[in-house]
Each structure stands twice: as C-alpha cells, then as structure tokens.
mmCIF file of C-alpha atoms in Angstrom:
data_model
loop_
_atom_site.group_PDB
_atom_site.id
_atom_site.type_symbol
_atom_site.label_atom_id
_atom_site.label_comp_id
_atom_site.label_asym_id
_atom_site.label_seq_id
_atom_site.Cartn_x
_atom_site.Cartn_y
_atom_site.Cartn_z
ATOM 1 C CA MET A 1 -9.413 -35.598 -55.645
ATOM 2 C CA PHE A 2 -6.307 -33.624 -56.545
ATOM 3 C CA LEU A 3 -4.123 -32.277 -53.771
ATOM 4 C CA PHE A 4 -0.733 -30.660 -53.983
ATOM 5 C CA SER A 5 1.956 -32.139 -51.789
ATOM 6 C CA SER A 6 5.766 -31.704 -51.388
ATOM 7 C CA HIS A 7 7.779 -34.612 -50.149
ATOM 8 C CA ARG A 8 9.232 -35.387 -46.817
ATOM 9 C CA PRO A 9 13.077 -35.254 -46.518
ATOM 10 C CA ARG A 10 14.738 -38.645 -46.544
ATOM 11 C CA GLY A 11 18.447 -38.363 -45.888
ATOM 12 C CA GLU A 12 20.675 -37.989 -48.971
ATOM 13 C CA PHE A 13 17.701 -38.595 -51.300
ATOM 14 C CA ALA A 14 15.718 -35.555 -50.145
ATOM 15 C CA LEU A 15 14.131 -33.732 -53.058
ATOM 16 C CA VAL A 16 13.227 -30.082 -53.279
ATOM 17 C CA ALA A 17 10.212 -30.200 -55.618
ATOM 18 C CA ALA A 18 6.433 -30.126 -55.809
ATOM 19 C CA TRP A 19 4.238 -32.468 -57.766
ATOM 20 C CA LEU A 20 0.600 -33.223 -58.445
ATOM 21 C CA VAL A 21 -0.716 -36.359 -56.845
ATOM 22 C CA LEU A 22 -3.879 -38.212 -57.637
ATOM 23 C CA THR A 23 -4.930 -39.834 -54.344
ATOM 24 C CA ALA A 24 -7.906 -40.649 -52.185
ATOM 25 C CA VAL A 25 -7.983 -38.564 -49.046
ATOM 26 C CA LEU A 26 -5.132 -38.394 -46.741
ATOM 27 C CA PHE A 27 -2.337 -36.205 -48.142
ATOM 28 C CA ALA A 28 -0.752 -33.047 -47.005
ATOM 29 C CA THR A 29 0.812 -29.858 -48.482
ATOM 30 C CA ALA A 30 4.291 -29.151 -47.200
ATOM 31 C CA ALA A 31 7.236 -31.119 -45.885
ATOM 32 C CA PRO A 32 9.588 -29.814 -43.037
ATOM 33 C CA ALA A 33 13.115 -28.723 -43.917
ATOM 34 C CA ARG A 34 14.420 -31.775 -42.034
ATOM 35 C CA ALA A 35 13.308 -34.697 -39.980
ATOM 36 C CA ARG A 36 13.041 -34.193 -36.259
ATOM 37 C CA THR A 37 14.773 -36.429 -33.796
ATOM 38 C CA PRO A 38 12.297 -38.797 -32.067
ATOM 39 C CA SER A 39 11.892 -38.068 -28.380
ATOM 40 C CA PRO A 40 10.739 -40.985 -26.213
ATOM 41 C CA THR A 41 8.849 -40.188 -23.040
ATOM 42 C CA THR A 42 11.502 -39.648 -20.281
ATOM 43 C CA PRO A 43 11.318 -38.772 -16.566
ATOM 44 C CA ARG A 44 11.335 -35.045 -15.760
ATOM 45 C CA THR A 45 14.750 -33.455 -15.442
ATOM 46 C CA ALA A 46 15.718 -30.942 -12.801
ATOM 47 C CA SER A 47 14.943 -27.836 -14.930
ATOM 48 C CA VAL A 48 11.871 -26.660 -16.757
ATOM 49 C CA ASN A 49 12.309 -26.813 -20.523
ATOM 50 C CA VAL A 50 11.198 -23.483 -22.069
ATOM 51 C CA PRO A 51 11.844 -23.712 -25.808
ATOM 52 C CA PRO A 52 14.017 -20.978 -27.402
ATOM 53 C CA GLY A 53 11.989 -17.818 -28.318
ATOM 54 C CA VAL A 54 9.157 -18.654 -25.983
ATOM 55 C CA THR A 55 8.150 -16.382 -23.111
ATOM 56 C CA ALA A 56 6.408 -18.341 -20.278
ATOM 57 C CA GLY A 57 4.662 -17.639 -17.067
ATOM 58 C CA ILE A 58 4.343 -20.819 -14.988
ATOM 59 C CA ALA A 59 2.743 -21.872 -11.703
ATOM 60 C CA VAL A 60 2.134 -25.390 -10.372
ATOM 61 C CA TYR A 61 0.418 -25.682 -7.042
ATOM 62 C CA ASP A 62 0.151 -28.964 -5.027
ATOM 63 C CA ARG A 63 -3.185 -28.847 -3.143
ATOM 64 C CA GLN A 64 -2.177 -31.761 -1.007
ATOM 65 C CA THR A 65 0.906 -30.082 0.494
ATOM 66 C CA GLY A 66 -0.216 -26.524 0.024
ATOM 67 C CA THR A 67 3.051 -25.579 -1.799
ATOM 68 C CA PHE A 68 4.151 -24.591 -5.251
ATOM 69 C CA THR A 69 6.349 -27.033 -7.082
ATOM 70 C CA GLU A 70 6.999 -24.678 -10.011
ATOM 71 C CA GLN A 71 7.074 -20.932 -10.275
ATOM 72 C CA SER A 72 8.578 -18.904 -13.105
ATOM 73 C CA ASN A 73 7.461 -15.400 -14.048
ATOM 74 C CA ALA A 74 4.317 -16.472 -12.089
ATOM 75 C CA HIS A 75 3.162 -12.847 -11.609
ATOM 76 C CA THR A 76 3.903 -11.715 -15.201
ATOM 77 C CA GLN A 77 0.796 -10.477 -16.963
ATOM 78 C CA PHE A 78 -0.268 -12.113 -20.224
ATOM 79 C CA ARG A 79 -3.273 -11.443 -22.380
ATOM 80 C CA SER A 80 -5.594 -14.070 -21.153
ATOM 81 C CA ALA A 81 -7.215 -15.222 -24.428
ATOM 82 C CA SER A 82 -9.997 -17.624 -23.490
ATOM 83 C CA VAL A 83 -8.729 -18.324 -19.975
ATOM 84 C CA VAL A 84 -10.721 -15.235 -18.892
ATOM 85 C CA LYS A 85 -13.893 -17.239 -19.604
ATOM 86 C CA LEU A 86 -13.521 -18.698 -16.140
ATOM 87 C CA LEU A 87 -13.987 -15.203 -14.654
ATOM 88 C CA ILE A 88 -16.830 -14.394 -17.025
ATOM 89 C CA ALA A 89 -18.610 -17.603 -15.962
ATOM 90 C CA LEU A 90 -18.039 -17.043 -12.277
ATOM 91 C CA ASP A 91 -19.304 -13.473 -12.480
ATOM 92 C CA HIS A 92 -22.411 -14.575 -14.419
ATOM 93 C CA LEU A 93 -23.268 -17.176 -11.835
ATOM 94 C CA TRP A 94 -22.361 -15.135 -8.792
ATOM 95 C CA ASP A 95 -25.829 -13.817 -7.928
ATOM 96 C CA HIS A 96 -27.744 -16.955 -8.822
ATOM 97 C CA GLY A 97 -27.225 -18.731 -5.533
ATOM 98 C CA PRO A 98 -27.975 -20.814 -3.566
ATOM 99 C CA GLY A 99 -28.777 -23.260 -6.389
ATOM 100 C CA TYR A 100 -27.038 -21.313 -9.166
ATOM 101 C CA GLY A 101 -29.563 -22.457 -11.698
ATOM 102 C CA LEU A 102 -29.890 -20.760 -15.055
ATOM 103 C CA PRO A 103 -32.588 -20.937 -17.743
ATOM 104 C CA SER A 104 -31.892 -23.810 -20.139
ATOM 105 C CA ASP A 105 -30.730 -21.646 -23.004
ATOM 106 C CA ASP A 106 -28.488 -19.666 -20.681
ATOM 107 C CA ARG A 107 -27.014 -22.803 -19.244
ATOM 108 C CA ALA A 108 -26.337 -24.223 -22.616
ATOM 109 C CA ARG A 109 -24.527 -21.078 -23.589
ATOM 110 C CA LEU A 110 -22.411 -21.228 -20.433
ATOM 111 C CA ASP A 111 -21.596 -24.920 -21.064
ATOM 112 C CA SER A 112 -20.508 -24.194 -24.586
ATOM 113 C CA MET A 113 -18.276 -21.343 -23.448
ATOM 114 C CA LEU A 114 -16.419 -23.401 -20.861
ATOM 115 C CA ARG A 115 -16.342 -26.798 -22.596
ATOM 116 C CA SER A 116 -15.786 -25.790 -26.215
ATOM 117 C CA SER A 117 -14.367 -22.231 -25.702
ATOM 118 C CA ASP A 118 -17.317 -20.647 -27.539
ATOM 119 C CA ASP A 119 -16.393 -17.025 -28.377
ATOM 120 C CA SER A 120 -19.942 -15.946 -29.311
ATOM 121 C CA ALA A 121 -21.107 -17.041 -25.811
ATOM 122 C CA ALA A 122 -18.339 -15.007 -24.203
ATOM 123 C CA ASP A 123 -19.215 -12.017 -26.395
ATOM 124 C CA SER A 124 -22.824 -12.159 -25.264
ATOM 125 C CA TYR A 125 -21.906 -12.338 -21.566
ATOM 126 C CA TRP A 126 -19.300 -9.586 -21.920
ATOM 127 C CA THR A 127 -21.924 -7.307 -23.415
ATOM 128 C CA GLU A 128 -24.763 -8.248 -21.101
ATOM 129 C CA ASP A 129 -22.799 -8.245 -17.827
ATOM 130 C CA GLY A 130 -21.028 -4.957 -18.184
ATOM 131 C CA GLY A 131 -17.650 -5.668 -20.081
ATOM 132 C CA SER A 132 -14.680 -4.723 -18.022
ATOM 133 C CA ALA A 133 -16.898 -4.311 -14.986
ATOM 134 C CA ILE A 134 -16.836 -8.122 -14.876
ATOM 135 C CA ILE A 135 -13.136 -8.109 -14.196
ATOM 136 C CA ASP A 136 -13.466 -5.201 -11.740
ATOM 137 C CA ARG A 137 -15.936 -7.221 -9.700
ATOM 138 C CA MET A 138 -13.948 -10.482 -9.770
ATOM 139 C CA ILE A 139 -10.612 -9.030 -8.675
ATOM 140 C CA PRO A 140 -11.708 -8.349 -5.014
ATOM 141 C CA ARG A 141 -14.027 -11.305 -4.912
ATOM 142 C CA LEU A 142 -11.134 -13.707 -5.601
ATOM 143 C CA GLY A 143 -8.275 -11.663 -4.169
ATOM 144 C CA LEU A 144 -6.512 -11.315 -7.555
ATOM 145 C CA THR A 145 -3.402 -9.175 -7.706
ATOM 146 C CA ASP A 146 -2.127 -9.321 -11.295
ATOM 147 C CA THR A 147 -5.445 -9.161 -13.198
ATOM 148 C CA ALA A 148 -6.733 -6.128 -15.116
ATOM 149 C CA GLY A 149 -9.399 -5.475 -17.739
ATOM 150 C CA PRO A 150 -8.619 -4.942 -21.408
ATOM 151 C CA PRO A 151 -6.760 -1.778 -22.440
ATOM 152 C CA ALA A 152 -9.058 1.308 -22.695
ATOM 153 C CA ASP A 153 -8.657 1.270 -26.492
ATOM 154 C CA TYR A 154 -10.005 -2.281 -26.647
ATOM 155 C CA PRO A 155 -13.060 -2.356 -24.336
ATOM 156 C CA GLY A 156 -14.753 -5.198 -26.214
ATOM 157 C CA TYR A 157 -11.760 -7.446 -26.348
ATOM 158 C CA TRP A 158 -12.347 -9.693 -23.336
ATOM 159 C CA GLY A 159 -9.374 -11.882 -24.504
ATOM 160 C CA TYR A 160 -7.116 -8.872 -23.836
ATOM 161 C CA THR A 161 -7.762 -9.051 -20.110
ATOM 162 C CA ALA A 162 -4.435 -9.248 -18.273
ATOM 163 C CA LEU A 163 -3.925 -12.417 -16.219
ATOM 164 C CA SER A 164 -0.985 -14.167 -14.628
ATOM 165 C CA ALA A 165 -0.205 -17.838 -13.823
ATOM 166 C CA ALA A 166 -0.303 -16.997 -10.135
ATOM 167 C CA ASP A 167 -3.789 -15.411 -10.380
ATOM 168 C CA THR A 168 -4.974 -18.341 -12.434
ATOM 169 C CA VAL A 169 -3.996 -20.632 -9.572
ATOM 170 C CA ARG A 170 -5.941 -18.408 -7.220
ATOM 171 C CA ILE A 171 -9.074 -18.704 -9.507
ATOM 172 C CA TYR A 172 -8.926 -22.545 -9.390
ATOM 173 C CA ARG A 173 -8.152 -22.631 -5.646
ATOM 174 C CA TRP A 174 -11.218 -20.419 -4.958
ATOM 175 C CA ILE A 175 -13.450 -22.678 -7.127
ATOM 176 C CA LEU A 176 -12.160 -25.875 -5.559
ATOM 177 C CA ASP A 177 -11.799 -24.774 -1.946
ATOM 178 C CA SER A 178 -14.089 -21.795 -1.309
ATOM 179 C CA ALA A 179 -16.925 -21.725 -3.829
ATOM 180 C CA PRO A 180 -20.376 -22.884 -2.900
ATOM 181 C CA ALA A 181 -20.706 -26.569 -3.915
ATOM 182 C CA ALA A 182 -23.423 -25.928 -6.504
ATOM 183 C CA LEU A 183 -21.360 -23.233 -8.265
ATOM 184 C CA ARG A 184 -18.172 -25.368 -8.092
ATOM 185 C CA ASP A 185 -19.999 -28.362 -9.632
ATOM 186 C CA ILE A 186 -21.247 -26.284 -12.565
ATOM 187 C CA VAL A 187 -17.873 -24.732 -13.402
ATOM 188 C CA MET A 188 -15.729 -27.765 -12.688
ATOM 189 C CA GLY A 189 -18.253 -30.050 -14.355
ATOM 190 C CA ASP A 190 -17.945 -28.036 -17.583
ATOM 191 C CA VAL A 191 -14.153 -27.784 -17.723
ATOM 192 C CA ARG A 192 -13.978 -31.467 -16.823
ATOM 193 C CA ALA A 193 -16.065 -32.126 -19.912
ATOM 194 C CA SER A 194 -13.845 -30.052 -22.169
ATOM 195 C CA THR A 195 -14.221 -31.052 -25.793
ATOM 196 C CA ARG A 196 -11.223 -31.897 -28.000
ATOM 197 C CA CYS A 197 -12.236 -29.326 -30.602
ATOM 198 C CA GLY A 198 -13.142 -25.738 -29.830
ATOM 199 C CA VAL A 199 -16.154 -24.207 -31.499
ATOM 200 C CA ASP A 200 -13.829 -22.220 -33.727
ATOM 201 C CA GLY A 201 -12.055 -25.399 -34.972
ATOM 202 C CA PHE A 202 -8.889 -25.231 -32.920
ATOM 203 C CA ASP A 203 -7.626 -28.429 -31.238
ATOM 204 C CA GLN A 204 -7.867 -27.989 -27.367
ATOM 205 C CA ARG A 205 -5.699 -31.059 -26.468
ATOM 206 C CA PHE A 206 -2.370 -29.167 -26.083
ATOM 207 C CA GLY A 207 -0.423 -28.777 -22.850
ATOM 208 C CA ILE A 208 -2.003 -30.567 -19.956
ATOM 209 C CA PRO A 209 -4.128 -33.091 -21.950
ATOM 210 C CA ALA A 210 -1.289 -33.930 -24.326
ATOM 211 C CA SER A 211 1.254 -34.467 -21.583
ATOM 212 C CA PHE A 212 -0.725 -36.358 -18.835
ATOM 213 C CA GLN A 213 -3.119 -39.237 -18.571
ATOM 214 C CA GLN A 214 -6.530 -38.501 -17.094
ATOM 215 C CA PRO A 215 -7.824 -37.310 -14.725
ATOM 216 C CA TRP A 216 -7.325 -33.734 -15.711
ATOM 217 C CA VAL A 217 -9.397 -30.628 -16.189
ATOM 218 C CA VAL A 218 -8.636 -27.794 -18.579
ATOM 219 C CA LYS A 219 -9.523 -24.301 -19.664
ATOM 220 C CA GLN A 220 -7.281 -23.425 -22.548
ATOM 221 C CA GLY A 221 -6.454 -20.187 -24.342
ATOM 222 C CA TRP A 222 -5.176 -19.303 -27.839
ATOM 223 C CA SER A 223 -4.732 -16.077 -29.744
ATOM 224 C CA GLY A 224 -2.986 -15.016 -32.929
ATOM 225 C CA PHE A 225 -3.312 -18.106 -35.054
ATOM 226 C CA GLY A 226 -6.162 -17.026 -37.363
ATOM 227 C CA GLU A 227 -9.866 -17.183 -36.987
ATOM 228 C CA SER A 228 -10.457 -20.894 -37.599
ATOM 229 C CA GLY A 229 -8.596 -24.180 -37.172
ATOM 230 C CA GLU A 230 -9.099 -27.582 -38.792
ATOM 231 C CA CYS A 231 -10.286 -29.604 -35.859
ATOM 232 C CA ALA A 232 -13.974 -29.088 -36.867
ATOM 233 C CA ASP A 233 -15.934 -27.184 -39.419
ATOM 234 C CA THR A 234 -17.277 -23.949 -37.937
ATOM 235 C CA THR A 235 -18.664 -20.570 -38.821
ATOM 236 C CA ALA A 236 -18.459 -19.284 -35.245
ATOM 237 C CA SER A 237 -17.077 -15.932 -34.425
ATOM 238 C CA ALA A 238 -13.457 -15.579 -33.287
ATOM 239 C CA ALA A 239 -13.871 -12.019 -32.071
ATOM 240 C CA GLY A 240 -12.318 -12.730 -28.699
ATOM 241 C CA ARG A 241 -9.099 -13.841 -30.288
ATOM 242 C CA ARG A 242 -8.509 -10.955 -32.634
ATOM 243 C CA VAL A 243 -4.881 -9.813 -32.567
ATOM 244 C CA THR A 244 -3.535 -6.355 -33.599
ATOM 245 C CA THR A 245 -0.012 -4.973 -33.541
ATOM 246 C CA ALA A 246 -0.935 -2.669 -30.681
ATOM 247 C CA SER A 247 0.742 -2.893 -27.260
ATOM 248 C CA GLY A 248 -0.915 -2.471 -23.901
ATOM 249 C CA ALA A 249 0.390 -1.350 -20.595
ATOM 250 C CA GLY A 250 2.932 -4.106 -20.099
ATOM 251 C CA VAL A 251 0.804 -6.745 -21.838
ATOM 252 C CA ASP A 252 1.835 -8.085 -25.186
ATOM 253 C CA LEU A 253 -1.167 -7.956 -27.607
ATOM 254 C CA ALA A 254 0.711 -9.004 -30.714
ATOM 255 C CA ARG A 255 2.745 -12.255 -30.336
ATOM 256 C CA PRO A 256 0.914 -15.536 -30.755
ATOM 257 C CA ALA A 257 -0.332 -16.802 -27.349
ATOM 258 C CA LEU A 258 -1.095 -20.346 -26.209
ATOM 259 C CA HIS A 259 -1.989 -21.085 -22.606
ATOM 260 C CA THR A 260 -2.965 -24.349 -20.794
ATOM 261 C CA THR A 261 -4.583 -24.204 -17.372
ATOM 262 C CA GLY A 262 -6.416 -26.673 -15.147
ATOM 263 C CA THR A 263 -5.981 -29.434 -12.683
ATOM 264 C CA VAL A 264 -4.171 -32.743 -12.868
ATOM 265 C CA GLY A 265 -4.408 -35.924 -10.786
ATOM 266 C CA ALA A 266 -6.936 -37.628 -8.575
ATOM 267 C CA GLY A 267 -8.995 -35.233 -6.525
ATOM 268 C CA ASP A 268 -7.626 -32.269 -8.664
ATOM 269 C CA ARG A 269 -4.454 -32.623 -6.742
ATOM 270 C CA SER A 270 -2.342 -30.130 -8.729
ATOM 271 C CA ILE A 271 -3.342 -26.831 -10.294
ATOM 272 C CA VAL A 272 -1.315 -26.039 -13.383
ATOM 273 C CA ALA A 273 -1.143 -22.627 -15.127
ATOM 274 C CA VAL A 274 1.203 -22.109 -18.045
ATOM 275 C CA PHE A 275 0.956 -19.006 -20.239
ATOM 276 C CA THR A 276 3.138 -18.679 -23.298
ATOM 277 C CA LEU A 277 3.952 -16.181 -26.032
ATOM 278 C CA HIS A 278 5.652 -17.273 -29.248
ATOM 279 C CA PRO A 279 7.673 -15.440 -31.974
ATOM 280 C CA GLN A 280 5.708 -13.707 -34.610
ATOM 281 C CA GLY A 281 4.676 -16.031 -37.439
ATOM 282 C CA THR A 282 4.708 -19.149 -35.221
ATOM 283 C CA THR A 283 2.094 -21.714 -36.481
ATOM 284 C CA PHE A 284 -0.462 -23.191 -34.244
ATOM 285 C CA GLY A 285 1.123 -26.659 -34.615
ATOM 286 C CA ALA A 286 4.612 -25.277 -33.721
ATOM 287 C CA ALA A 287 3.317 -23.407 -30.652
ATOM 288 C CA TYR A 288 1.304 -26.507 -29.602
ATOM 289 C CA SER A 289 4.487 -28.643 -29.775
ATOM 290 C CA ALA A 290 6.597 -25.992 -27.837
ATOM 291 C CA LEU A 291 4.041 -25.772 -25.083
ATOM 292 C CA ASP A 292 3.802 -29.578 -24.878
ATOM 293 C CA THR A 293 7.584 -29.749 -24.511
ATOM 294 C CA LEU A 294 7.456 -27.255 -21.668
ATOM 295 C CA VAL A 295 4.589 -28.902 -19.794
ATOM 296 C CA ARG A 296 6.135 -32.354 -20.003
ATOM 297 C CA SER A 297 9.163 -30.938 -18.061
ATOM 298 C CA LEU A 298 7.074 -29.684 -15.127
ATOM 299 C CA ASN A 299 7.008 -31.216 -11.669
ATOM 300 C CA VAL A 300 3.232 -31.858 -11.348
ATOM 301 C CA PRO A 301 2.406 -33.928 -8.225
ATOM 302 C CA GLY A 302 -0.213 -36.622 -8.958
ATOM 303 C CA ALA A 303 0.316 -36.446 -12.700
ATOM 304 C CA VAL A 304 0.894 -39.582 -14.773
ATOM 305 C CA PRO A 305 2.891 -38.836 -17.951
ATOM 306 C CA ARG A 306 1.539 -40.270 -21.168
ATOM 307 C CA SER A 307 3.601 -43.230 -22.423
ATOM 308 C CA GLY A 308 4.876 -43.378 -25.947
ATOM 309 C CA SER A 309 7.398 -41.701 -28.262
ATOM 310 C CA TRP A 310 7.183 -38.103 -29.490
ATOM 311 C CA TYR A 311 7.861 -37.442 -33.187
ATOM 312 C CA GLY A 312 7.499 -34.488 -35.404
ATOM 313 C CA THR A 313 4.904 -34.607 -38.210
ATOM 314 C CA TRP A 314 4.739 -32.610 -41.417
ATOM 315 C CA GLY A 315 2.108 -31.269 -43.721
ATOM 316 C CA ALA A 316 -1.349 -29.782 -43.439
ATOM 317 C CA HIS A 317 -4.751 -31.500 -43.552
ATOM 318 C CA VAL A 318 -3.230 -34.848 -42.337
ATOM 319 C CA GLN A 319 -6.215 -37.000 -41.452
ATOM 320 C CA VAL A 320 -6.301 -39.161 -38.286
ATOM 321 C CA ARG A 321 -8.247 -42.299 -39.155
ATOM 322 C CA ALA A 322 -10.147 -44.807 -37.057
ATOM 323 C CA ASP A 323 -8.164 -47.604 -38.629
ATOM 324 C CA THR A 324 -5.151 -48.202 -40.887
ATOM 325 C CA THR A 325 -6.956 -47.523 -44.184
ATOM 326 C CA THR A 326 -7.791 -44.341 -46.134
ATOM 327 C CA SER A 327 -11.435 -45.499 -46.285
ATOM 328 C CA SER A 328 -11.909 -45.746 -42.504
ATOM 329 C CA GLN A 329 -13.527 -42.953 -40.586
ATOM 330 C CA ALA A 330 -11.723 -39.646 -40.446
ATOM 331 C CA LEU A 331 -11.659 -38.632 -36.771
ATOM 332 C CA THR A 332 -9.901 -35.249 -37.110
ATOM 333 C CA ARG A 333 -7.034 -33.472 -38.818
ATOM 334 C CA LEU A 334 -3.718 -32.897 -37.050
ATOM 335 C CA PRO A 335 -2.592 -29.369 -36.478
ATOM 336 C CA ALA A 336 -0.049 -28.664 -39.266
ATOM 337 C CA GLY A 337 3.437 -29.659 -38.224
ATOM 338 C CA VAL A 338 2.584 -30.700 -34.674
ATOM 339 C CA ASP A 339 4.696 -33.126 -32.618
ATOM 340 C CA ALA A 340 2.637 -36.245 -31.976
ATOM 341 C CA LEU A 341 2.799 -38.880 -29.339
ATOM 342 C CA ILE A 342 2.883 -42.353 -30.975
ATOM 343 C CA GLY A 343 1.923 -45.279 -28.816
ATOM 344 C CA CYS A 344 2.424 -48.147 -31.316
ATOM 345 C CA GLN A 345 2.533 -48.900 -35.030
ATOM 346 C CA LYS A 346 1.181 -51.589 -37.363
ATOM 347 C CA GLN A 347 0.982 -52.375 -41.054
ATOM 348 C CA GLY A 348 -2.159 -51.495 -42.963
ATOM 349 C CA GLU A 349 -3.167 -50.119 -46.295
ATOM 350 C CA GLU A 350 -0.231 -49.111 -48.534
ATOM 351 C CA VAL A 351 -0.165 -45.361 -48.991
ATOM 352 C CA THR A 352 1.821 -43.566 -51.736
ATOM 353 C CA ASP A 353 2.771 -39.885 -51.705
ATOM 354 C CA GLY A 354 5.046 -38.868 -54.610
ATOM 355 C CA PRO A 355 7.975 -41.259 -54.797
ATOM 356 C CA TYR A 356 7.280 -42.790 -51.424
ATOM 357 C CA THR A 357 5.192 -45.795 -50.460
ATOM 358 C CA ASN A 358 4.574 -46.951 -46.859
ATOM 359 C CA ASP A 359 2.171 -49.493 -45.373
ATOM 360 C CA TRP A 360 3.139 -48.689 -41.772
ATOM 361 C CA TRP A 361 0.599 -46.582 -39.671
ATOM 362 C CA ALA A 362 1.227 -44.866 -36.344
ATOM 363 C CA TYR A 363 -1.393 -44.970 -33.533
ATOM 364 C CA LEU A 364 -1.828 -41.626 -31.783
ATOM 365 C CA PRO A 365 -3.406 -42.279 -28.342
ATOM 366 C CA LEU A 366 -4.149 -38.556 -27.886
ATOM 367 C CA TYR A 367 -6.489 -38.743 -30.894
ATOM 368 C CA GLY A 368 -7.521 -42.344 -30.682
ATOM 369 C CA GLY A 369 -6.617 -43.078 -34.276
ATOM 370 C CA TYR A 370 -3.893 -43.661 -36.866
ATOM 371 C CA ILE A 371 -1.900 -41.626 -39.405
ATOM 372 C CA SER A 372 0.225 -43.032 -42.186
ATOM 373 C CA ASN A 373 3.960 -43.116 -41.224
ATOM 374 C CA ILE A 374 4.610 -41.085 -44.345
ATOM 375 C CA TYR A 375 3.623 -38.012 -42.365
ATOM 376 C CA VAL A 376 6.012 -38.801 -39.452
ATOM 377 C CA SER A 377 9.289 -36.875 -39.688
ATOM 378 C CA TYR A 378 11.572 -39.951 -39.831
ATOM 379 C CA PRO A 379 13.545 -41.227 -42.824
ATOM 380 C CA ASP A 380 12.472 -44.930 -42.521
ATOM 381 C CA ASN A 381 9.059 -46.496 -43.023
ATOM 382 C CA LYS A 382 9.028 -48.188 -39.635
ATOM 383 C CA LEU A 383 9.844 -46.222 -36.510
ATOM 384 C CA PRO A 384 12.684 -47.747 -34.512
ATOM 385 C CA ASP A 385 11.562 -47.241 -30.869
ATOM 386 C CA VAL A 386 7.787 -47.750 -31.359
ATOM 387 C CA PRO A 387 6.286 -51.193 -30.589
ATOM 388 C CA VAL A 388 3.977 -53.032 -32.961
ATOM 389 C CA CYS A 389 0.385 -52.804 -32.003
#
C-alpha cells in the first residue's frame, strides 16, 4: 500500500521533505521537529511535575493512613468527561438493592459504560434516569461539595458535569468503604476490568496504567480530541465528549481535557484523581504524554512504578506488533506522537522508511508488543540506555 511519510530528524542530516514510500504496513505520516531526550524511570522528586501550559487538579489519598499525600487545586471544578459515569452507574444501581441485580441487557450496558467508556450507554442512562437529576441525587448521597450538573444551556451533555479531584476521591472512598458489598463488587469489578481501548477508539492506558504496575483500577476521561481514536475501529457515538467554545460557570468547556482516576496498590491502597486541561490544539498523544509525566511525579503509597526508559515517538498510524516483523499480528496503533515506555530492544526484520533503514525494534510493556526503532525519537538505530531483550 502507498503511505505518505516524512522523515525523522537525525542530527545534522535532518531533512525537511516529504516522499512517497512503497512499504508493507507499518509507516507513519509526520516526524517531530526534533528528537526528544530519553527519560529513564527515576524515583519521584520532591515536587509534582505539572508540564507547562497544563492546568491540573490533583488529589492522592492513602487509605491505609487516612491522609492525603498530594493535593493541588483539589477543589477546582473541571468538566468531568467520562469520569461522571461513576455517578451515573451508582445512581442507576441505587434502588436495586440488596442484590443490585440488573436484567442481562442492562447489566451488559452498564459493564460497557464502566469498562470501555461507552458513550451510547451513558446517553441511555442519562435520558432514562432524569439527566441532571442524577447529579442532584448523588451530591447529598455521597456528600459531594464541588460537583454540579451540566450548564443549563447543555442539559444533555453529561460530560459537562462539574467535578473536582477531591470529590472524585470521595466517590471512590464511598464505593470502597461505605457501599453495600454487592454494589461495590459490581462497580469495582467493572473498573478493575477496564479495557485498553475505549468503545470510541481512544486508548485508555494513560496516567495511572501507564505509570504504575498492577494492581490498579481506573475510570478515565477525555474530551476535545475528536470523535474517534485509533485504538479500535468503531462507529459508536461520542456525544458525551462533544466540545464547544462556550464557557460555563467557572468550568472550562473548551480546552482539551484528559483525566485519570482510580486506585493503585494492593487492597486499593491509594485513591488517585488527576484532572487536566491542555492548551487548545493539543493532540491526544501530547496530552497523554503530559499527563503521564505528571502522574509519574506523584507520591502514591503502594504504587510500583513501571520500569524502563521513556522516549518520544513520532508519526501517526504506528503499529504495535506482536513480534519484530511487519507480518506479525498488529496489536494496536500508538496515539500519534505519544511518549512510550520501552522495556528492552532486539533486532528483527529490517525496516526502511525513506533514507533510513533499521533492524532494531523496541518492546513496549504497556502494549505488550514492538515498534520499529525508526519511530522512536532518537538519532541512532539502537537506544543507548535500553537493554537487549
């Protein structure tokens, strides 16, 4: 197949051109302006690393000690995006006790909403259960102080619900410590079974999953990056993530939003809630990388950081393969331009893109597969600080 590609910068030999390449499957569309500096995994420093241009609300709660280890803008309201699906699910289950059973089709819809961030499921519940009345009911039930329904001009936009990092911690604390066991098992079981790809094709493994080894639980949120990502083919609605240039009462509805929430560590020791807004025009891959950088700098008791070295990648449609050949199974595609954790590297099939040829492949533990080192933002074929597999 014919794919357009522009080269990766390589020191003094960097070219500024585009060419037509005849190749089999793997190649991408755009190179970065420059190579990024590799960033090996390092111990947390004393301060939280919020990347330039990012607005963040952060809360990390240690359930073992009953204390917060991180709080920054913890009560600032953000548009919730899909994190509000936790409240939608709790409200829908609320009156189904003591067993909290649902008809099979309803249970499948709830599972899809929590595990794979299914917007069509959330749309259905939002309509059936009263829209903003869901939020009005859940605020006193859980003792939320920073939460509010969508602006009056956007009653159907459940993703415009205002939510803070502090209130998100309260939601998880209620589920874990106060909810009836049957209800807790349904909700936590679903978010514990979070899929790597959302129904709308966006990669859900940013933030908590990218930064820490299991066990972890996540309910993620994203808004402002388009209607469909590349993680999976889909025709599902993205109505809940629509973005306009309007502004709400203190809640930004325009800037791209990316949120990671959940628990980390054995016994769900730490609850983590990180809400972020990014400059207009930020790509999903760039926001994904910025959020990962922030989360890796947090003090999260019980968390085990992922080992490996972080490198920038370039291009779109870069395939992650099951092995070091272009004919091996395609597992997924990387978000364009995302930073990737590389665990090891090994030689495999020789790949050519424009004037460059490389037979080294990088193993990405987060994805369980390999990419050609051509798409790693580093000027040499072999990465200097990455062991051989």
